Amino acid sequence: MKLLLRPAFLVCLAIFSANQVLESNKVFIPFIHSYADDVCALPVLLTLASAGMALVYYGRGSLERTYRLSFLQVLFALVYCSVVFEVVLPAYAARYIADKWDIAAYTVGAGIFYLFINPAKAQQIS
């Protein structure tokens, strides 16, 4: 699928993966540690969701076709992640910390997905 080869997706995936490797080796770069995963999470998740939707909708025989997520679908993902990770989880587990800047980072990530990854011309499931 060409969607998985878009440069913005690959950059977000590389940053996300590199940050996870650094953190697993106990290397923490303050700004990167705090916000890189939050910026990259929605572009990675929404690209995989879009690729999955294309696969389900069009079947394996049409790997060249893409599925465009609507603005409302992207907005829903943004609100959902913001509520779960910044409201619900911090209320129930001390290891999670609510941070309004994380919501800003999710918003930047949603914008990156919508503007640079989400295919401009594709069929949508009605």
Short mmCIF file of N, CA, C and O in Angstrom, two decimals:
data_model
loop_
_atom_site.label_atom_id
_atom_site.label_comp_id
_atom_site.label_asym_id
_atom_site.label_seq_id
_atom_site.Cartn_x
_atom_site.Cartn_y
_atom_site.Cartn_z
N MET A 1 0.83 -1.18 0.00
CA MET A 1 0.00 0.00 0.00
C MET A 1 0.87 1.24 0.00
O MET A 1 1.75 1.38 0.84
N LYS A 2 0.60 2.10 -0.93
CA LYS A 2 1.38 3.33 -1.05
C LYS A 2 1.22 4.23 0.17
O LYS A 2 2.11 5.00 0.50
N LEU A 3 0.10 4.11 0.84
CA LEU A 3 -0.16 4.93 2.03
C LEU A 3 0.92 4.71 3.08
O LEU A 3 1.35 5.65 3.75
N LEU A 4 1.39 3.47 3.21
CA LEU A 4 2.40 3.14 4.22
C LEU A 4 3.80 3.60 3.82
O LEU A 4 4.74 3.46 4.60
N LEU A 5 3.94 4.14 2.62
CA LEU A 5 5.23 4.63 2.16
C LEU A 5 5.29 6.15 2.10
O LEU A 5 6.29 6.72 1.64
N ARG A 6 4.25 6.81 2.57
CA ARG A 6 4.26 8.28 2.57
C ARG A 6 5.34 8.78 3.53
O ARG A 6 5.48 8.29 4.64
N PRO A 7 6.13 9.77 3.08
CA PRO A 7 7.26 10.24 3.89
C PRO A 7 6.86 10.69 5.31
O PRO A 7 7.57 10.39 6.27
N ALA A 8 5.76 11.40 5.45
CA ALA A 8 5.36 11.88 6.78
C ALA A 8 5.07 10.71 7.72
O ALA A 8 5.43 10.75 8.90
N PHE A 9 4.45 9.66 7.21
CA PHE A 9 4.20 8.47 8.02
C PHE A 9 5.51 7.81 8.43
O PHE A 9 5.72 7.46 9.59
N LEU A 10 6.42 7.65 7.47
CA LEU A 10 7.69 6.99 7.76
C LEU A 10 8.52 7.79 8.77
O LEU A 10 9.16 7.21 9.65
N VAL A 11 8.49 9.12 8.65
CA VAL A 11 9.21 9.95 9.62
C VAL A 11 8.61 9.80 11.01
O VAL A 11 9.33 9.62 12.00
N CYS A 12 7.29 9.86 11.11
CA CYS A 12 6.63 9.70 12.41
C CYS A 12 6.91 8.32 13.00
O CYS A 12 7.18 8.18 14.20
N LEU A 13 6.85 7.29 12.17
CA LEU A 13 7.12 5.93 12.63
C LEU A 13 8.56 5.80 13.11
O LEU A 13 8.83 5.19 14.16
N ALA A 14 9.50 6.40 12.38
CA ALA A 14 10.91 6.34 12.77
C ALA A 14 11.16 7.08 14.09
O ALA A 14 11.87 6.58 14.96
N ILE A 15 10.57 8.26 14.23
CA ILE A 15 10.74 9.04 15.47
C ILE A 15 10.13 8.27 16.64
O ILE A 15 10.75 8.14 17.71
N PHE A 16 8.92 7.77 16.46
CA PHE A 16 8.24 7.01 17.51
C PHE A 16 9.08 5.80 17.92
O PHE A 16 9.32 5.55 19.10
N SER A 17 9.54 5.04 16.93
CA SER A 17 10.33 3.83 17.20
C SER A 17 11.65 4.16 17.87
O SER A 17 12.05 3.49 18.83
N ALA A 18 12.35 5.18 17.37
CA ALA A 18 13.63 5.57 17.95
C ALA A 18 13.45 6.01 19.40
O ALA A 18 14.26 5.65 20.28
N ASN A 19 12.40 6.77 19.68
CA ASN A 19 12.15 7.20 21.05
C ASN A 19 11.86 6.02 21.96
O ASN A 19 12.32 5.97 23.10
N GLN A 20 11.13 5.02 21.45
CA GLN A 20 10.85 3.83 22.26
C GLN A 20 12.13 3.05 22.56
O GLN A 20 12.33 2.56 23.68
N VAL A 21 13.02 2.95 21.58
CA VAL A 21 14.30 2.26 21.79
C VAL A 21 15.13 3.02 22.81
O VAL A 21 15.71 2.41 23.73
N LEU A 22 15.19 4.34 22.68
CA LEU A 22 15.94 5.15 23.66
C LEU A 22 15.38 4.96 25.06
O LEU A 22 16.13 4.75 26.02
N GLU A 23 14.07 5.05 25.20
CA GLU A 23 13.45 4.92 26.52
C GLU A 23 13.66 3.53 27.11
O GLU A 23 13.85 3.39 28.32
N SER A 24 13.61 2.50 26.26
CA SER A 24 13.83 1.14 26.78
C SER A 24 15.28 0.95 27.26
O SER A 24 15.55 0.09 28.09
N ASN A 25 16.19 1.79 26.75
CA ASN A 25 17.59 1.77 27.21
C ASN A 25 17.87 2.84 28.26
O ASN A 25 19.01 3.18 28.50
N LYS A 26 16.79 3.39 28.81
CA LYS A 26 16.85 4.38 29.88
C LYS A 26 17.58 5.67 29.46
O LYS A 26 18.27 6.29 30.26
N VAL A 27 17.39 6.05 28.19
CA VAL A 27 17.92 7.32 27.69
C VAL A 27 16.71 8.24 27.48
O VAL A 27 15.82 7.93 26.70
N PHE A 28 16.68 9.33 28.23
CA PHE A 28 15.54 10.24 28.17
C PHE A 28 16.01 11.64 27.78
O PHE A 28 16.76 12.27 28.51
N ILE A 29 15.58 12.09 26.61
CA ILE A 29 15.86 13.44 26.15
C ILE A 29 14.60 14.24 26.49
O ILE A 29 13.53 13.93 25.95
N PRO A 30 14.67 15.21 27.39
CA PRO A 30 13.46 15.81 27.98
C PRO A 30 12.31 16.14 27.03
O PRO A 30 11.22 15.61 27.18
N PHE A 31 12.49 17.00 26.05
CA PHE A 31 11.38 17.40 25.19
C PHE A 31 10.90 16.23 24.33
O PHE A 31 9.70 16.00 24.17
N ILE A 32 11.85 15.47 23.80
CA ILE A 32 11.51 14.30 22.97
C ILE A 32 10.75 13.28 23.81
O ILE A 32 9.72 12.73 23.38
N HIS A 33 11.23 13.02 25.01
CA HIS A 33 10.58 12.05 25.92
C HIS A 33 9.15 12.48 26.24
O HIS A 33 8.25 11.64 26.28
N SER A 34 8.94 13.75 26.41
CA SER A 34 7.62 14.23 26.82
C SER A 34 6.61 14.31 25.69
O SER A 34 5.42 14.04 25.90
N TYR A 35 7.06 14.68 24.48
CA TYR A 35 6.07 15.00 23.45
C TYR A 35 6.21 14.28 22.11
O TYR A 35 5.27 14.29 21.32
N ALA A 36 7.34 13.66 21.82
CA ALA A 36 7.52 13.03 20.50
C ALA A 36 6.50 11.92 20.27
O ALA A 36 5.91 11.83 19.19
N ASP A 37 6.31 11.06 21.26
CA ASP A 37 5.33 9.98 21.09
C ASP A 37 3.92 10.53 20.89
O ASP A 37 3.15 9.99 20.10
N ASP A 38 3.61 11.61 21.60
CA ASP A 38 2.26 12.19 21.48
C ASP A 38 2.03 12.81 20.10
O ASP A 38 0.94 12.69 19.54
N VAL A 39 3.05 13.44 19.54
CA VAL A 39 2.91 14.00 18.19
C VAL A 39 2.81 12.88 17.16
O VAL A 39 2.01 12.94 16.23
N CYS A 40 3.61 11.84 17.32
CA CYS A 40 3.68 10.76 16.32
C CYS A 40 2.59 9.71 16.46
O CYS A 40 2.32 8.98 15.50
N ALA A 41 1.95 9.62 17.60
CA ALA A 41 0.98 8.55 17.84
C ALA A 41 -0.19 8.58 16.85
O ALA A 41 -0.50 7.55 16.23
N LEU A 42 -0.85 9.70 16.69
CA LEU A 42 -2.01 9.75 15.80
C LEU A 42 -1.65 9.56 14.33
O LEU A 42 -2.36 8.83 13.64
N PRO A 43 -0.55 10.14 13.83
CA PRO A 43 -0.21 9.83 12.44
C PRO A 43 0.03 8.33 12.21
O PRO A 43 -0.43 7.78 11.21
N VAL A 44 0.69 7.68 13.15
CA VAL A 44 0.95 6.25 13.00
C VAL A 44 -0.35 5.45 13.12
O VAL A 44 -0.68 4.63 12.26
N LEU A 45 -1.12 5.70 14.17
CA LEU A 45 -2.37 4.95 14.38
C LEU A 45 -3.39 5.19 13.26
O LEU A 45 -4.01 4.24 12.78
N LEU A 46 -3.56 6.43 12.86
CA LEU A 46 -4.56 6.73 11.83
C LEU A 46 -4.14 6.23 10.46
O LEU A 46 -4.99 5.83 9.66
N THR A 47 -2.83 6.21 10.17
CA THR A 47 -2.37 5.65 8.90
C THR A 47 -2.65 4.15 8.87
O THR A 47 -3.14 3.62 7.86
N LEU A 48 -2.35 3.47 9.96
CA LEU A 48 -2.62 2.03 10.02
C LEU A 48 -4.12 1.75 9.96
O LEU A 48 -4.55 0.80 9.30
N ALA A 49 -4.92 2.61 10.60
CA ALA A 49 -6.38 2.46 10.52
C ALA A 49 -6.88 2.67 9.09
O ALA A 49 -7.73 1.91 8.60
N SER A 50 -6.35 3.67 8.42
CA SER A 50 -6.75 3.94 7.04
C SER A 50 -6.35 2.79 6.12
O SER A 50 -7.13 2.38 5.25
N ALA A 51 -5.15 2.26 6.31
CA ALA A 51 -4.70 1.11 5.52
C ALA A 51 -5.59 -0.11 5.80
O ALA A 51 -5.97 -0.84 4.88
N GLY A 52 -5.95 -0.30 7.06
CA GLY A 52 -6.84 -1.41 7.42
C GLY A 52 -8.22 -1.25 6.81
O GLY A 52 -8.80 -2.23 6.33
N MET A 53 -8.73 -0.03 6.81
CA MET A 53 -10.04 0.22 6.21
C MET A 53 -10.01 -0.06 4.71
O MET A 53 -10.95 -0.64 4.17
N ALA A 54 -8.94 0.33 4.04
CA ALA A 54 -8.82 0.06 2.61
C ALA A 54 -8.77 -1.44 2.35
O ALA A 54 -9.40 -1.94 1.42
N LEU A 55 -8.05 -2.15 3.19
CA LEU A 55 -7.93 -3.60 3.04
C LEU A 55 -9.28 -4.28 3.24
O LEU A 55 -9.67 -5.14 2.46
N VAL A 56 -10.02 -3.87 4.26
CA VAL A 56 -11.34 -4.45 4.53
C VAL A 56 -12.33 -4.07 3.44
O VAL A 56 -13.09 -4.91 2.95
N TYR A 57 -12.32 -2.81 3.04
CA TYR A 57 -13.32 -2.32 2.09
C TYR A 57 -13.05 -2.80 0.67
O TYR A 57 -13.96 -3.19 -0.05
N TYR A 58 -11.79 -2.74 0.25
CA TYR A 58 -11.46 -3.07 -1.13
C TYR A 58 -10.94 -4.49 -1.32
O TYR A 58 -10.86 -4.98 -2.43
N GLY A 59 -10.50 -5.13 -0.26
CA GLY A 59 -9.96 -6.48 -0.37
C GLY A 59 -8.47 -6.46 -0.68
O GLY A 59 -7.90 -5.44 -1.04
N ARG A 60 -7.87 -7.63 -0.53
CA ARG A 60 -6.42 -7.73 -0.73
C ARG A 60 -6.00 -7.53 -2.18
O ARG A 60 -4.86 -7.21 -2.46
N GLY A 61 -6.91 -7.72 -3.10
CA GLY A 61 -6.57 -7.60 -4.51
C GLY A 61 -6.35 -6.19 -5.00
O GLY A 61 -5.89 -5.98 -6.10
N SER A 62 -6.68 -5.21 -4.19
CA SER A 62 -6.55 -3.82 -4.66
C SER A 62 -5.70 -3.01 -3.69
O SER A 62 -6.18 -2.10 -3.04
N LEU A 63 -4.43 -3.35 -3.63
CA LEU A 63 -3.52 -2.67 -2.71
C LEU A 63 -3.20 -1.24 -3.12
O LEU A 63 -2.67 -0.48 -2.34
N GLU A 64 -3.50 -0.88 -4.34
CA GLU A 64 -3.22 0.48 -4.81
C GLU A 64 -4.30 1.47 -4.36
O GLU A 64 -4.09 2.67 -4.42
N ARG A 65 -5.45 0.98 -3.96
CA ARG A 65 -6.53 1.88 -3.57
C ARG A 65 -6.35 2.30 -2.12
O ARG A 65 -5.80 1.56 -1.31
N THR A 66 -6.79 3.49 -1.81
CA THR A 66 -6.66 4.00 -0.45
C THR A 66 -8.02 4.41 0.09
O THR A 66 -8.97 4.60 -0.66
N TYR A 67 -8.07 4.54 1.37
CA TYR A 67 -9.28 4.97 2.05
C TYR A 67 -8.96 6.27 2.78
O TYR A 67 -8.00 6.32 3.54
N ARG A 68 -9.72 7.29 2.53
CA ARG A 68 -9.51 8.59 3.17
C ARG A 68 -10.39 8.70 4.40
O ARG A 68 -11.61 8.55 4.31
N LEU A 69 -9.77 8.96 5.54
CA LEU A 69 -10.54 9.22 6.75
C LEU A 69 -11.12 10.63 6.68
O LEU A 69 -10.44 11.57 6.25
N SER A 70 -12.35 10.77 7.09
CA SER A 70 -12.98 12.08 7.07
C SER A 70 -12.43 12.96 8.19
O SER A 70 -11.82 12.46 9.14
N PHE A 71 -12.69 14.24 8.08
CA PHE A 71 -12.28 15.16 9.14
C PHE A 71 -12.90 14.75 10.48
O PHE A 71 -12.24 14.79 11.51
N LEU A 72 -14.17 14.34 10.46
CA LEU A 72 -14.83 13.94 11.70
C LEU A 72 -14.22 12.68 12.30
O LEU A 72 -14.13 12.55 13.53
N GLN A 73 -13.77 11.75 11.47
CA GLN A 73 -13.11 10.55 11.98
C GLN A 73 -11.78 10.91 12.65
O GLN A 73 -11.45 10.38 13.71
N VAL A 74 -11.03 11.81 12.03
CA VAL A 74 -9.76 12.24 12.60
C VAL A 74 -10.01 13.02 13.89
O VAL A 74 -9.33 12.81 14.90
N LEU A 75 -11.02 13.88 13.89
CA LEU A 75 -11.38 14.63 15.09
C LEU A 75 -11.81 13.69 16.21
O LEU A 75 -11.43 13.88 17.37
N PHE A 76 -12.59 12.67 15.88
CA PHE A 76 -13.01 11.69 16.89
C PHE A 76 -11.78 11.01 17.51
O PHE A 76 -11.71 10.86 18.74
N ALA A 77 -10.83 10.60 16.68
CA ALA A 77 -9.62 9.96 17.20
C ALA A 77 -8.85 10.91 18.11
O ALA A 77 -8.34 10.49 19.16
N LEU A 78 -8.77 12.17 17.74
CA LEU A 78 -8.10 13.17 18.56
C LEU A 78 -8.78 13.33 19.92
O LEU A 78 -8.14 13.29 20.97
N VAL A 79 -10.09 13.49 19.90
CA VAL A 79 -10.84 13.66 21.15
C VAL A 79 -10.75 12.39 22.00
O VAL A 79 -10.54 12.44 23.22
N TYR A 80 -10.90 11.23 21.37
CA TYR A 80 -10.85 9.96 22.08
C TYR A 80 -9.50 9.79 22.79
O TYR A 80 -9.46 9.49 23.99
N CYS A 81 -8.40 9.98 22.06
CA CYS A 81 -7.07 9.83 22.68
C CYS A 81 -6.86 10.86 23.78
O CYS A 81 -6.30 10.55 24.84
N SER A 82 -7.31 12.08 23.56
CA SER A 82 -7.16 13.12 24.57
C SER A 82 -7.91 12.77 25.85
O SER A 82 -7.37 12.90 26.95
N VAL A 83 -9.13 12.30 25.71
CA VAL A 83 -9.94 11.96 26.89
C VAL A 83 -9.36 10.74 27.61
O VAL A 83 -9.18 10.75 28.83
N VAL A 84 -9.04 9.70 26.85
CA VAL A 84 -8.54 8.47 27.48
C VAL A 84 -7.21 8.72 28.18
O VAL A 84 -7.03 8.35 29.34
N PHE A 85 -6.25 9.34 27.46
CA PHE A 85 -4.90 9.47 28.00
C PHE A 85 -4.67 10.67 28.90
O PHE A 85 -3.71 10.68 29.67
N GLU A 86 -5.54 11.66 28.83
CA GLU A 86 -5.33 12.86 29.65
C GLU A 86 -6.40 13.08 30.72
O GLU A 86 -6.23 13.93 31.58
N VAL A 87 -7.48 12.31 30.68
CA VAL A 87 -8.54 12.45 31.69
C VAL A 87 -8.75 11.12 32.42
O VAL A 87 -8.62 11.05 33.64
N VAL A 88 -9.10 10.09 31.68
CA VAL A 88 -9.48 8.82 32.29
C VAL A 88 -8.30 8.12 32.97
O VAL A 88 -8.37 7.80 34.17
N LEU A 89 -7.25 7.84 32.23
CA LEU A 89 -6.12 7.11 32.82
C LEU A 89 -5.48 7.83 34.01
O LEU A 89 -5.21 7.19 35.04
N PRO A 90 -5.24 9.14 33.94
CA PRO A 90 -4.68 9.81 35.12
C PRO A 90 -5.59 9.76 36.35
O PRO A 90 -5.11 9.80 37.48
N ALA A 91 -6.89 9.63 36.13
CA ALA A 91 -7.82 9.55 37.26
C ALA A 91 -7.74 8.20 37.97
O ALA A 91 -8.10 8.10 39.14
N TYR A 92 -7.28 7.17 37.27
CA TYR A 92 -7.28 5.83 37.84
C TYR A 92 -5.91 5.24 38.12
O TYR A 92 -5.82 4.24 38.82
N ALA A 93 -4.87 5.81 37.56
CA ALA A 93 -3.53 5.25 37.77
C ALA A 93 -2.52 6.39 37.97
O ALA A 93 -2.44 7.30 37.16
N ALA A 94 -1.75 6.29 39.05
CA ALA A 94 -0.79 7.35 39.38
C ALA A 94 0.35 7.45 38.37
O ALA A 94 0.98 8.49 38.26
N ARG A 95 0.58 6.40 37.60
CA ARG A 95 1.69 6.43 36.64
C ARG A 95 1.38 7.33 35.44
O ARG A 95 2.27 7.69 34.70
N TYR A 96 0.10 7.67 35.24
CA TYR A 96 -0.30 8.54 34.14
C TYR A 96 -0.51 9.95 34.66
O TYR A 96 -1.11 10.14 35.71
N ILE A 97 -0.02 10.92 33.91
CA ILE A 97 -0.11 12.32 34.33
C ILE A 97 -0.86 13.11 33.27
O ILE A 97 -0.52 13.06 32.09
N ALA A 98 -1.87 13.84 33.68
CA ALA A 98 -2.62 14.70 32.76
C ALA A 98 -1.76 15.92 32.42
O ALA A 98 -1.17 16.53 33.30
N ASP A 99 -1.68 16.22 31.13
CA ASP A 99 -0.87 17.34 30.68
C ASP A 99 -1.56 17.98 29.47
O ASP A 99 -1.73 17.33 28.43
N LYS A 100 -1.95 19.24 29.62
CA LYS A 100 -2.64 19.92 28.51
C LYS A 100 -1.75 20.03 27.28
O LYS A 100 -2.25 20.08 26.16
N TRP A 101 -0.43 20.03 27.45
CA TRP A 101 0.47 20.10 26.30
C TRP A 101 0.46 18.80 25.50
O TRP A 101 0.76 18.80 24.31
N ASP A 102 0.12 17.70 26.14
CA ASP A 102 -0.04 16.44 25.41
C ASP A 102 -1.19 16.55 24.42
O ASP A 102 -1.10 16.05 23.30
N ILE A 103 -2.26 17.22 24.83
CA ILE A 103 -3.40 17.41 23.93
C ILE A 103 -2.98 18.26 22.74
O ILE A 103 -3.36 17.99 21.60
N ALA A 104 -2.16 19.27 22.99
CA ALA A 104 -1.64 20.08 21.88
C ALA A 104 -0.79 19.22 20.95
O ALA A 104 -0.86 19.35 19.72
N ALA A 105 -0.01 18.32 21.51
CA ALA A 105 0.83 17.42 20.71
C ALA A 105 -0.04 16.46 19.89
O ALA A 105 0.25 16.21 18.71
N TYR A 106 -1.10 15.93 20.49
CA TYR A 106 -2.03 15.07 19.73
C TYR A 106 -2.65 15.85 18.57
O TYR A 106 -2.85 15.32 17.49
N THR A 107 -2.97 17.12 18.83
CA THR A 107 -3.58 17.96 17.80
C THR A 107 -2.61 18.19 16.64
O THR A 107 -3.01 18.12 15.47
N VAL A 108 -1.35 18.43 16.95
CA VAL A 108 -0.34 18.58 15.90
C VAL A 108 -0.24 17.28 15.10
O VAL A 108 -0.20 17.29 13.86
N GLY A 109 -0.23 16.15 15.79
CA GLY A 109 -0.16 14.86 15.11
C GLY A 109 -1.37 14.61 14.22
O GLY A 109 -1.22 14.12 13.09
N ALA A 110 -2.56 14.95 14.69
CA ALA A 110 -3.77 14.79 13.88
C ALA A 110 -3.68 15.68 12.64
O ALA A 110 -4.07 15.27 11.54
N GLY A 111 -3.15 16.89 12.81
CA GLY A 111 -2.97 17.79 11.67
C GLY A 111 -1.97 17.24 10.66
O GLY A 111 -2.19 17.31 9.45
N ILE A 112 -0.88 16.67 11.15
CA ILE A 112 0.11 16.06 10.26
C ILE A 112 -0.54 14.94 9.46
O ILE A 112 -0.36 14.85 8.24
N PHE A 113 -1.31 14.10 10.14
CA PHE A 113 -1.98 13.01 9.42
C PHE A 113 -2.94 13.56 8.38
O PHE A 113 -2.91 13.16 7.23
N TYR A 114 -3.80 14.47 8.79
CA TYR A 114 -4.85 14.95 7.90
C TYR A 114 -4.28 15.70 6.69
O TYR A 114 -4.78 15.54 5.57
N LEU A 115 -3.24 16.49 6.89
CA LEU A 115 -2.69 17.31 5.81
C LEU A 115 -1.67 16.59 4.94
O LEU A 115 -1.59 16.84 3.74
N PHE A 116 -0.88 15.69 5.53
CA PHE A 116 0.25 15.13 4.79
C PHE A 116 0.17 13.64 4.52
O PHE A 116 0.91 13.14 3.66
N ILE A 117 -0.67 12.93 5.24
CA ILE A 117 -0.72 11.48 5.06
C ILE A 117 -2.04 11.03 4.47
O ILE A 117 -2.08 10.21 3.55
N ASN A 118 -3.12 11.55 4.98
CA ASN A 118 -4.46 11.17 4.53
C ASN A 118 -4.58 11.43 3.04
O ASN A 118 -4.40 12.57 2.59
N PRO A 119 -4.86 10.42 2.25
CA PRO A 119 -4.89 10.62 0.80
C PRO A 119 -5.95 11.63 0.37
O PRO A 119 -7.05 11.64 0.88
N ALA A 120 -5.57 12.48 -0.57
CA ALA A 120 -6.47 13.55 -1.01
C ALA A 120 -7.66 13.03 -1.81
O ALA A 120 -8.77 13.50 -1.65
N LYS A 121 -7.41 12.05 -2.67
CA LYS A 121 -8.49 11.54 -3.51
C LYS A 121 -8.63 10.05 -3.26
O LYS A 121 -7.81 9.26 -3.66
N ALA A 122 -9.70 9.70 -2.57
CA ALA A 122 -9.98 8.29 -2.32
C ALA A 122 -11.45 8.14 -2.03
O ALA A 122 -12.13 9.09 -1.64
N GLN A 123 -11.94 6.95 -2.22
CA GLN A 123 -13.33 6.71 -1.90
C GLN A 123 -13.48 6.55 -0.40
O GLN A 123 -12.58 6.11 0.29
N GLN A 124 -14.63 6.94 0.09
CA GLN A 124 -14.93 6.76 1.49
C GLN A 124 -16.08 5.78 1.62
O GLN A 124 -16.92 5.67 0.74
N ILE A 125 -16.07 5.07 2.73
CA ILE A 125 -17.19 4.17 3.01
C ILE A 125 -18.34 5.03 3.47
O ILE A 125 -18.19 5.87 4.34
N SER A 126 -19.49 4.86 2.88
CA SER A 126 -20.65 5.69 3.22
C SER A 126 -21.23 5.29 4.55
O SER A 126 -21.29 4.19 4.92
#
